[in-house]
Amino acid sequence: MDAVTLRRFFHRHAEVGFTEFRTAGKTVELLQSFGYQVSYGKDAIDESSRRGLPDDGQLEEAYQRALRDGADPDIAQRMRGGFTGVVAVLKGKQEGPTVAFRFDMDALPIQESSDSDHVPHTNGFRSIYDGSMHACAHDAHTAIGLDFAKRMASRSFSGTLKLIFQPAEEGGRGAYAMAQKGVVDDVDKLICFHLGLGVPVGTVYGGSTGWLNVTKYLAHFHGYAAHSGLSPEQGRHALLGAASALLHIHAIPRFGKSDTRVNVGKLEGGSSSNIVPGYAKMLLETRATVEEVNAELERRVRNIIKTSAEMYELDYEIEITGGAKSIRCDEELVSVALQAASNVEAIRAAEPIFTASAGEDACFLTERVQNLGGLATYMIIGSDIPYPHHNEKFDIDEAALPIAVELLENIAALTLNPS
Amino acid sequence: MDAVTLRRFFHRHAEVGFTEFRTAGKTVELLQSFGYQVSYGKDAIDESSRRGLPDDGQLEEAYQRALRDGADPDIAQRMRGGFTGVVAVLKGKQEGPTVAFRFDMDALPIQESSDSDHVPHTNGFRSIYDGSMHACAHDAHTAIGLDFAKRMASRSFSGTLKLIFQPAEEGGRGAYAMAQKGVVDDVDKLICFHLGLGVPVGTVYGGSTGWLNVTKYLAHFHGYAAHSGLSPEQGRHALLGAASALLHIHAIPRFGKSDTRVNVGKLEGGSSSNIVPGYAKMLLETRATVEEVNAELERRVRNIIKTSAEMYELDYEIEITGGAKSIRCDEELVSVALQAASNVEAIRAAEPIFTASAGEDACFLTERVQNLGGLATYMIIGSDIPYPHHNEKFDIDEAALPIAVELLENIAALTLNPS
Amino acid sequence: MDAVTLRRFFHRHAEVGFTEFRTAGKTVELLQSFGYQVSYGKDAIDESSRRGLPDDGQLEEAYQRALRDGADPDIAQRMRGGFTGVVAVLKGKQEGPTVAFRFDMDALPIQESSDSDHVPHTNGFRSIYDGSMHACAHDAHTAIGLDFAKRMASRSFSGTLKLIFQPAEEGGRGAYAMAQKGVVDDVDKLICFHLGLGVPVGTVYGGSTGWLNVTKYLAHFHGYAAHSGLSPEQGRHALLGAASALLHIHAIPRFGKSDTRVNVGKLEGGSSSNIVPGYAKMLLETRATVEEVNAELERRVRNIIKTSAEMYELDYEIEITGGAKSIRCDEELVSVALQAASNVEAIRAAEPIFTASAGEDACFLTERVQNLGGLATYMIIGSDIPYPHHNEKFDIDEAALPIAVELLENIAALTLNPS
Amino acid sequence: MDAVTLRRFFHRHAEVGFTEFRTAGKTVELLQSFGYQVSYGKDAIDESSRRGLPDDGQLEEAYQRALRDGADPDIAQRMRGGFTGVVAVLKGKQEGPTVAFRFDMDALPIQESSDSDHVPHTNGFRSIYDGSMHACAHDAHTAIGLDFAKRMASRSFSGTLKLIFQPAEEGGRGAYAMAQKGVVDDVDKLICFHLGLGVPVGTVYGGSTGWLNVTKYLAHFHGYAAHSGLSPEQGRHALLGAASALLHIHAIPRFGKSDTRVNVGKLEGGSSSNIVPGYAKMLLETRATVEEVNAELERRVRNIIKTSAEMYELDYEIEITGGAKSIRCDEELVSVALQAASNVEAIRAAEPIFTASAGEDACFLTERVQNLGGLATYMIIGSDIPYPHHNEKFDIDEAALPIAVELLENIAALTLNPS
């Protein structure tokens, strides 16, 4: 299967963070068939470092669904309960550095469009899983990783090639748990990348900056249910408190010295029109280019949730379910990437540093590599997109896939001292 | 089975409006065993008049659950898809008036408490259905109806006894659909009642007034999803619009000439912390003692939803899913009720008219009877309650059950010209 | 001057609470000319019991304005600083009871309409004081009191007639300060009244009930000013906190067991578009038919202000600036009023008890009289109004004035044992 | 008088935009005494281009105040009504270019601190005008301009020196009206500057970028007043609508491609706690680094105000009262500034370009000069500040004043071809 075929397979089987049983299972199967030594399940991810895990029911339901859809039962069994990370290793003929490439695999909780201008729908690879969708190109990332893996399997090189397939990038959760397992502790050079982000096909950035510090929150509001007609005053309205928090979090001021973001992305509460809602919960996030400012945003979010809860005499809890930090790209690796790009015919423009305004949990991998003396970079590979990232009509230009594979091959050639 | 045993059975099998397959099925079985002529399914409810119906998936899931829990498959089959009304008729020996009694059967979408002071939990009859609970005594209403039915089966009387077991009182939905089917068109006298409402055991009101005009709404907000980090400005935030509507609906002013209520009882929207929410929906209601004022509340609610949606450039729809009107009790029937009460030893206080501040969809039945020349009343039968109606710890004092049954028997004796 | 002429004079010189220097001065002049013994200034009002006093600048400005407009300087001097209460006493020929009548004199801080259908404007007696207006008929009350005083001056009666002209009824401030001075401590019967309230000309109520418990609040929010472009995050936005409080106070739920009201009537904060507002203040009130419920409203208002302030890290203070309680009318006096009304030809309907939904600080006078063993009532005297009370186009039907005067005369005749 | 003495004089006489009668009057007097040819009043400012003018009452009151405080009556008379711009011209001995320097003169509507650590208070030059304060260093700018003018008067140079003293920089109002009058139409080089902005004493930037596009708005909300107890539903609550607009304007999302700002800086509405507020108004602003984004912010602000008004059935109007655009500094002039700075001993660091995040209406002058073929720059001159700009305790380090004067002299020397 080529990268495009694989990408469409993964697009159809869109699985959200920590439930990538079909995706990661397929990945293990293929990598094993290419001759890689593959670690996965509890060997690839630290159990207690997994933040923002879905609840047991959701994990089990997705697991059973993957089995029904043809996942290898032995492989899936070892991932059961949310252990969907995969690490593949291929040794070269001679000694040499360990060079790692990272790919993220998870989808988003979005109902994919079935509009007539949405290519995945009209071409028959729309997500078959209601409410889940690849709207951030991770399907393509995984496909690129596997096509790249296949090609490298027949190459001769020195050193060690390591491929990291990561779950749960959305929400800033999976990379941290794999880093904590130590999967990059032997890595000398780590290459990460993302497709899209407004960069057109044929343009590549060898590195990036401006990645936002991100914190993800889950807040619970506990009120008291009452009959809305007989005695509304006996209730404590959880949704009024939550709606207050939602509005005021969005009204947190801009900062003079840092770009910032706030978003309440989900809110659920109450049960019936004639009951004062006794419970509500919300998912939200903050982002900032400056780490201290994100810490200040967290302080303000906590205060707004606290005071909104107290305003309606609610109890509340706040959980941190994920996050990310900024990423620093080493100049040496950026240069390698640009040199590699210059040998890809379809790449018409190669630039050094892209300024992103998103969060990326690859930060936990790059930081660990750098702390241990290694190098890291995070590239942007252009791919035209008709709709914004995270939209129900998001799609990519698949012409980006072979370009990306060739670029990774060239980087491997430059870093794994070719014999 | 006596009334208390039945009430606990129904309490355990708490089913929300239009999904009362186990409850109504059991009711049909018992009424048939007592010798009543029983109509149900599409014979007892008008299909297209059912407002606020759960979606097909929920109806089917509840149906399958009822089958698993022992519902008679033949009976349940005829109720499949939300036809859970039941009408039982017993003819007396001589000609005479048709006297009807009405009982509602549905539960509420509340997670029942498992606190150690919650009697249904400690005594083993807590709801076995996650998220559903009898928190408004309809379990007791149905049990009273069946115990009363059993006792009347062995009585001699003139005229016709008609027992109406109604689904979906909560949300103001079921009575309307049964009235539209014509189930009370031959009724000369209609007796309805409710337990609790702050009235202690041993006190009974022969009639009631002050029932609120109620309208139930379902509002949809359609925005546009976008990546909350890269380009939040490309999103149209459905939850900000919905939260605005929620707050401002609760800020609708009090009225000088009518008591009013507003409640947003449920809100759901968005999917993930890093996506600008593209969709949200809310359930809400308005109530007023004066009908024109409730119409004015509806006008204001519609305007607030419209302008809140427009503020965030959202599309929206508003559906009316139910409602109720005020109830007028005929003095003659109130007198009958008081006379009947005077012969029940456990009733220590019998009062004419209770002022309620709740909504009741029995209004559609009483109005229809009265429009056709009949009489109606709505009684309140006392039962101490430790927590407010619609609270997760709501419970009743079961001592009210035999009192209620005896009261209904006495009313039947007075109205069905005893031979 | 007859009542209508006087009313128009007072309407032109509309003065808000505690600044009625021209109004009260004119009242003193006339009462003295009629032969009454008149107390005023610090003799009629308890200095430290005056709540919600305007600031010194406002008091002085209004004082100077009254002097410029012809107030008697000697009389005004004794009222300077907000001592605008007046008590007039007339002894009858024989001993007898002390019967008091109470009239309020203050205007409201409203800019009066100059529309072509606003009678006071087209007839040349629109308020000459920018921003102040008689929009609650107190101009008429005072005029009725003075016309009544003139007529009584030539009558023969037993006992003592006492006329109380009170400042600052709006905001619930003046009656309390006069009651604390003891002005009704010798009163056996106290008659109060209001024009309008939706009652048409020719209808009179001998008493009233349903007067709301009222509390008036002034809240201050202290934030921190900052440049809104350079460093908005360094500011603490007082208006965001105040706006939050405003919205959430209006969202306080209705109560099942009491009619309630909430209103934020004034908000001021900030200074310039490019400064994060460092200060804001708001005036608000709560009302409830049940005294305990008003106490609960106060508890909730305080909590909402506190939590809204804390949400934006503001300091805050809350002052109580006034209030009122419910009024109890003695049946004996209501009967007297109805008997008196029956002798007024222009009164076509005399009813016992009107249900008001407003607040009235006469409560402090009626309660004091009743606590000391006397009787009190509060009548409603009909007067058609084209626009609601407190609206900029409020006006009365002056036909009510002679009716009111005649009614008061008849009540005096019945209570001051005519010789 | 030296710069420090002058600065303290202006600090004491803090006058807000278009009311700088004392400040501009003093400026005219001094410039005339130095021998400059001075234009002012309607000769220096275009009447109909003055946006955001205070109302007539405020203009007149400030005018009278200036007269009382010693303003020259003849000079002030020509500025009466808000014509407070001043242009001074000094011709050199030979022909040469026209070089202009611009100084802004207005204060802010802030109540100045009287805390014991606020130097202007403890040193006796706190603003004597209640509610006005120099919290953005324009007092110093004017003082620097006058000291510089005095020194230049005794110099020999070629060309023409033009000094522009501008009113109403705050709110983005005065520069536009002077540019429209044509005061810079003959200017070849225009030098503008600001003190402070976080830059320490001894550091100077020769140019700046990042100036925000700014729009200033005044919004009116017209509701309907009613009695808050009797019939709140008859009112249309202007403050609820305004508070909604305020909150939702602050919740406008961040933009991915432009730094933005929003601020509601002032809100006033209502009159009394017992009246549903019939009117409210607010001052606000938007800012963005990208001009199109500021246009989009304006679109959103207008929509939020519209929908908030409609939500509460209010009429509304929106006025644009001022604004600013970004500023482009010409490299040639930046170089001149840096060269000039290198000759000032107290300047320890001279940098080319400062990134500001504020708005500056000098943009209208620089743009006009550049459009006509001239050059412009906007420098930042360091001055330590203990509190942020626009705070009630803002102050500057006066050591910056002689530095600034010397820097301007050096720039003049380099640009006015010294003989």
mmCIF file of C-alpha atoms in Angstrom, chain A residues 46-233:
data_model
loop_
_atom_site.group_PDB
_atom_site.id
_atom_site.type_symbol
_atom_site.label_atom_id
_atom_site.label_comp_id
_atom_site.label_asym_id
_atom_site.label_seq_id
_atom_site.Cartn_x
_atom_site.Cartn_y
_atom_site.Cartn_z
ATOM 1 C CA ASP A 46 4.009 4.915 30.652
ATOM 2 C CA GLU A 47 0.700 3.907 32.192
ATOM 3 C CA SER A 48 0.383 6.505 34.911
ATOM 4 C CA SER A 49 1.634 9.368 32.729
ATOM 5 C CA ARG A 50 -1.365 9.153 30.423
ATOM 6 C CA ARG A 51 -3.444 12.305 31.082
ATOM 7 C CA GLY A 52 -6.964 12.966 29.838
ATOM 8 C CA LEU A 53 -7.682 9.281 29.323
ATOM 9 C CA PRO A 54 -11.206 8.479 28.049
ATOM 10 C CA ASP A 55 -13.329 6.613 30.578
ATOM 11 C CA ASP A 56 -13.311 2.816 30.744
ATOM 12 C CA GLY A 57 -16.538 2.471 28.823
ATOM 13 C CA GLN A 58 -15.278 4.521 25.918
ATOM 14 C CA LEU A 59 -11.953 2.687 25.819
ATOM 15 C CA GLU A 60 -13.650 -0.698 25.806
ATOM 16 C CA GLU A 61 -16.210 0.307 23.196
ATOM 17 C CA ALA A 62 -13.503 1.517 20.828
ATOM 18 C CA TYR A 63 -11.506 -1.649 21.472
ATOM 19 C CA GLN A 64 -14.448 -3.891 20.582
ATOM 20 C CA ARG A 65 -15.126 -1.776 17.514
ATOM 21 C CA ALA A 66 -11.548 -2.221 16.323
ATOM 22 C CA LEU A 67 -11.850 -5.990 16.738
ATOM 23 C CA ARG A 68 -15.091 -5.994 14.743
ATOM 24 C CA ASP A 69 -13.346 -3.976 12.040
ATOM 25 C CA GLY A 70 -10.551 -6.477 11.586
ATOM 26 C CA ALA A 71 -7.860 -5.526 14.104
ATOM 27 C CA ASP A 72 -5.407 -8.352 14.859
ATOM 28 C CA PRO A 73 -6.735 -9.635 18.212
ATOM 29 C CA ASP A 74 -3.317 -10.492 19.661
ATOM 30 C CA ILE A 75 -1.894 -7.093 18.885
ATOM 31 C CA ALA A 76 -5.040 -5.252 19.991
ATOM 32 C CA GLN A 77 -5.186 -7.207 23.248
ATOM 33 C CA ARG A 78 -1.836 -5.738 24.295
ATOM 34 C CA MET A 79 -3.169 -2.211 23.636
ATOM 35 C CA ARG A 80 -6.464 -2.735 25.450
ATOM 36 C CA GLY A 81 -7.256 0.012 27.931
ATOM 37 C CA GLY A 82 -5.508 2.792 26.072
ATOM 38 C CA PHE A 83 -1.908 1.669 25.393
ATOM 39 C CA THR A 84 -1.803 2.679 21.740
ATOM 40 C CA GLY A 85 1.793 3.853 21.303
ATOM 41 C CA VAL A 86 4.138 2.099 18.865
ATOM 42 C CA VAL A 87 7.949 2.228 18.548
ATOM 43 C CA ALA A 88 9.782 0.559 15.656
ATOM 44 C CA VAL A 89 13.531 0.102 15.439
ATOM 45 C CA LEU A 90 15.747 -0.862 12.497
ATOM 46 C CA LYS A 91 19.481 -1.307 12.963
ATOM 47 C CA GLY A 92 21.861 -0.289 10.181
ATOM 48 C CA LYS A 93 24.834 -2.356 9.151
ATOM 49 C CA GLN A 94 27.402 -0.302 10.985
ATOM 50 C CA GLU A 95 27.387 1.495 14.251
ATOM 51 C CA GLY A 96 26.158 5.055 14.126
ATOM 52 C CA PRO A 97 23.788 7.569 15.643
ATOM 53 C CA THR A 98 20.198 6.858 16.575
ATOM 54 C CA VAL A 99 17.914 8.989 14.440
ATOM 55 C CA ALA A 100 14.223 9.079 15.292
ATOM 56 C CA PHE A 101 11.172 10.248 13.385
ATOM 57 C CA ARG A 102 7.852 10.916 15.124
ATOM 58 C CA PHE A 103 4.326 10.502 13.709
ATOM 59 C CA ASP A 104 1.043 11.155 15.510
ATOM 60 C CA MET A 105 -1.984 8.971 14.828
ATOM 61 C CA ASP A 106 -5.107 10.288 16.577
ATOM 62 C CA ALA A 107 -8.293 11.837 15.201
ATOM 63 C CA LEU A 108 -10.612 14.484 16.645
ATOM 64 C CA PRO A 109 -14.152 14.225 18.098
ATOM 65 C CA ILE A 110 -15.775 15.876 15.077
ATOM 66 C CA GLN A 111 -18.680 14.646 12.975
ATOM 67 C CA GLU A 112 -17.196 14.574 9.483
ATOM 68 C CA SER A 113 -18.999 16.485 6.760
ATOM 69 C CA SER A 114 -21.006 14.636 4.149
ATOM 70 C CA ASP A 115 -21.271 17.643 1.880
ATOM 71 C CA SER A 116 -20.867 17.029 -1.805
ATOM 72 C CA ASP A 117 -17.683 19.093 -1.967
ATOM 73 C CA HIS A 118 -15.940 17.134 0.785
ATOM 74 C CA VAL A 119 -13.496 14.834 -1.024
ATOM 75 C CA PRO A 120 -13.237 12.110 1.631
ATOM 76 C CA HIS A 121 -17.018 11.736 1.471
ATOM 77 C CA THR A 122 -17.386 11.752 -2.301
ATOM 78 C CA ASN A 123 -14.391 9.445 -2.689
ATOM 79 C CA GLY A 124 -15.677 6.963 -0.159
ATOM 80 C CA PHE A 125 -13.181 7.290 2.663
ATOM 81 C CA ARG A 126 -15.180 9.454 5.047
ATOM 82 C CA SER A 127 -14.811 8.310 8.660
ATOM 83 C CA ILE A 128 -16.974 5.275 9.411
ATOM 84 C CA TYR A 129 -16.923 6.146 13.086
ATOM 85 C CA ASP A 130 -19.693 8.573 13.986
ATOM 86 C CA GLY A 131 -18.357 11.630 15.718
ATOM 87 C CA SER A 132 -14.661 11.012 15.002
ATOM 88 C CA MET A 133 -12.697 12.522 12.145
ATOM 89 C CA HIS A 134 -9.166 13.153 10.966
ATOM 90 C CA ALA A 135 -9.351 16.943 10.771
ATOM 91 C CA CYS A 136 -5.690 17.645 11.508
ATOM 92 C CA ALA A 137 -3.842 15.412 9.018
ATOM 93 C CA HIS A 138 -2.589 12.826 11.499
ATOM 94 C CA ASP A 139 -3.941 10.156 9.119
ATOM 95 C CA ALA A 140 -1.460 11.441 6.577
ATOM 96 C CA HIS A 141 1.328 11.643 9.151
ATOM 97 C CA THR A 142 0.902 7.957 9.987
ATOM 98 C CA ALA A 143 0.697 6.999 6.331
ATOM 99 C CA ILE A 144 3.871 8.929 5.551
ATOM 100 C CA GLY A 145 5.614 7.203 8.447
ATOM 101 C CA LEU A 146 4.682 3.752 7.163
ATOM 102 C CA ASP A 147 5.623 4.433 3.549
ATOM 103 C CA PHE A 148 8.905 5.872 4.766
ATOM 104 C CA ALA A 149 9.421 2.790 6.964
ATOM 105 C CA LYS A 150 8.883 0.472 4.012
ATOM 106 C CA ARG A 151 11.411 2.297 1.869
ATOM 107 C CA MET A 152 14.025 2.446 4.615
ATOM 108 C CA ALA A 153 13.697 -1.295 5.158
ATOM 109 C CA SER A 154 15.531 -1.900 1.904
ATOM 110 C CA ARG A 155 18.181 0.737 2.407
ATOM 111 C CA SER A 156 21.656 0.322 3.683
ATOM 112 C CA PHE A 157 22.714 2.722 6.431
ATOM 113 C CA SER A 158 24.787 3.122 9.570
ATOM 114 C CA GLY A 159 23.324 3.677 12.984
ATOM 115 C CA THR A 160 19.799 3.092 14.167
ATOM 116 C CA LEU A 161 16.506 4.252 12.694
ATOM 117 C CA LYS A 162 13.716 4.696 15.229
ATOM 118 C CA LEU A 163 10.105 5.398 14.287
ATOM 119 C CA ILE A 164 7.742 6.662 16.968
ATOM 120 C CA PHE A 165 3.996 6.418 16.307
ATOM 121 C CA GLN A 166 2.272 8.382 19.009
ATOM 122 C CA PRO A 167 -1.345 8.410 20.219
ATOM 123 C CA ALA A 168 -3.329 11.302 21.610
ATOM 124 C CA GLU A 169 -1.491 14.324 20.299
ATOM 125 C CA GLU A 170 -4.759 16.268 20.426
ATOM 126 C CA GLY A 171 -5.197 17.453 23.966
ATOM 127 C CA GLY A 172 -1.439 17.276 24.520
ATOM 128 C CA ARG A 173 -1.419 13.853 26.118
ATOM 129 C CA GLY A 174 0.361 11.048 24.275
ATOM 130 C CA ALA A 175 3.880 12.347 23.706
ATOM 131 C CA TYR A 176 4.352 13.019 27.393
ATOM 132 C CA ALA A 177 3.456 9.447 28.321
ATOM 133 C CA MET A 178 5.856 8.027 25.699
ATOM 134 C CA ALA A 179 8.635 10.389 26.735
ATOM 135 C CA GLN A 180 8.153 9.280 30.329
ATOM 136 C CA LYS A 181 8.543 5.675 29.170
ATOM 137 C CA GLY A 182 11.982 6.641 27.886
ATOM 138 C CA VAL A 183 11.404 5.952 24.200
ATOM 139 C CA VAL A 184 13.653 8.819 23.102
ATOM 140 C CA ASP A 185 16.323 8.474 25.758
ATOM 141 C CA ASP A 186 18.774 6.919 23.282
ATOM 142 C CA VAL A 187 17.956 9.270 20.436
ATOM 143 C CA ASP A 188 20.656 11.547 18.992
ATOM 144 C CA LYS A 189 18.493 13.311 16.439
ATOM 145 C CA LEU A 190 14.720 13.632 16.463
ATOM 146 C CA ILE A 191 12.741 14.810 13.447
ATOM 147 C CA CYS A 192 9.082 15.783 13.807
ATOM 148 C CA PHE A 193 6.785 17.462 11.302
ATOM 149 C CA HIS A 194 3.248 18.582 10.504
ATOM 150 C CA LEU A 195 1.391 18.947 7.233
ATOM 151 C CA GLY A 196 -0.669 21.969 6.313
ATOM 152 C CA LEU A 197 -0.908 24.977 8.689
ATOM 153 C CA GLY A 198 -1.544 27.239 5.730
ATOM 154 C CA VAL A 199 1.686 26.322 3.934
ATOM 155 C CA PRO A 200 1.097 25.371 0.262
ATOM 156 C CA VAL A 201 2.193 22.150 -1.377
ATOM 157 C CA GLY A 202 5.794 22.419 -2.476
ATOM 158 C CA THR A 203 6.920 24.618 0.370
ATOM 159 C CA VAL A 204 8.791 23.213 3.344
ATOM 160 C CA TYR A 205 10.110 24.764 6.538
ATOM 161 C CA GLY A 206 13.102 23.066 8.096
ATOM 162 C CA GLY A 207 12.149 24.177 11.588
ATOM 163 C CA SER A 208 9.574 26.113 13.484
ATOM 164 C CA THR A 209 9.062 28.396 16.420
ATOM 165 C CA GLY A 210 6.214 30.123 18.158
ATOM 166 C CA TRP A 211 4.603 26.902 19.352
ATOM 167 C CA LEU A 212 2.245 27.837 22.088
ATOM 168 C CA ASN A 213 2.394 26.779 25.669
ATOM 169 C CA VAL A 214 -0.915 24.990 26.155
ATOM 170 C CA THR A 215 -2.866 23.773 29.153
ATOM 171 C CA LYS A 216 -6.013 21.639 28.926
ATOM 172 C CA TYR A 217 -8.623 21.670 31.684
ATOM 173 C CA LEU A 218 -11.692 19.692 32.659
ATOM 174 C CA ALA A 219 -13.945 21.524 35.127
ATOM 175 C CA HIS A 220 -16.861 20.026 37.052
ATOM 176 C CA PHE A 221 -19.665 22.101 38.568
ATOM 177 C CA HIS A 222 -21.852 20.479 41.213
ATOM 178 C CA GLY A 223 -25.094 22.259 42.041
ATOM 179 C CA TYR A 224 -28.385 21.034 43.372
ATOM 180 C CA ALA A 225 -31.348 19.912 41.307
ATOM 181 C CA ALA A 226 -34.826 21.231 42.046
ATOM 182 C CA HIS A 227 -38.201 21.585 40.381
ATOM 183 C CA SER A 228 -38.016 24.633 38.167
ATOM 184 C CA GLY A 229 -41.678 25.512 38.676
ATOM 185 C CA LEU A 230 -42.374 24.770 42.316
ATOM 186 C CA SER A 231 -39.193 25.986 43.940
ATOM 187 C CA PRO A 232 -36.457 27.154 41.593
ATOM 188 C CA GLU A 233 -34.863 28.961 44.522
#
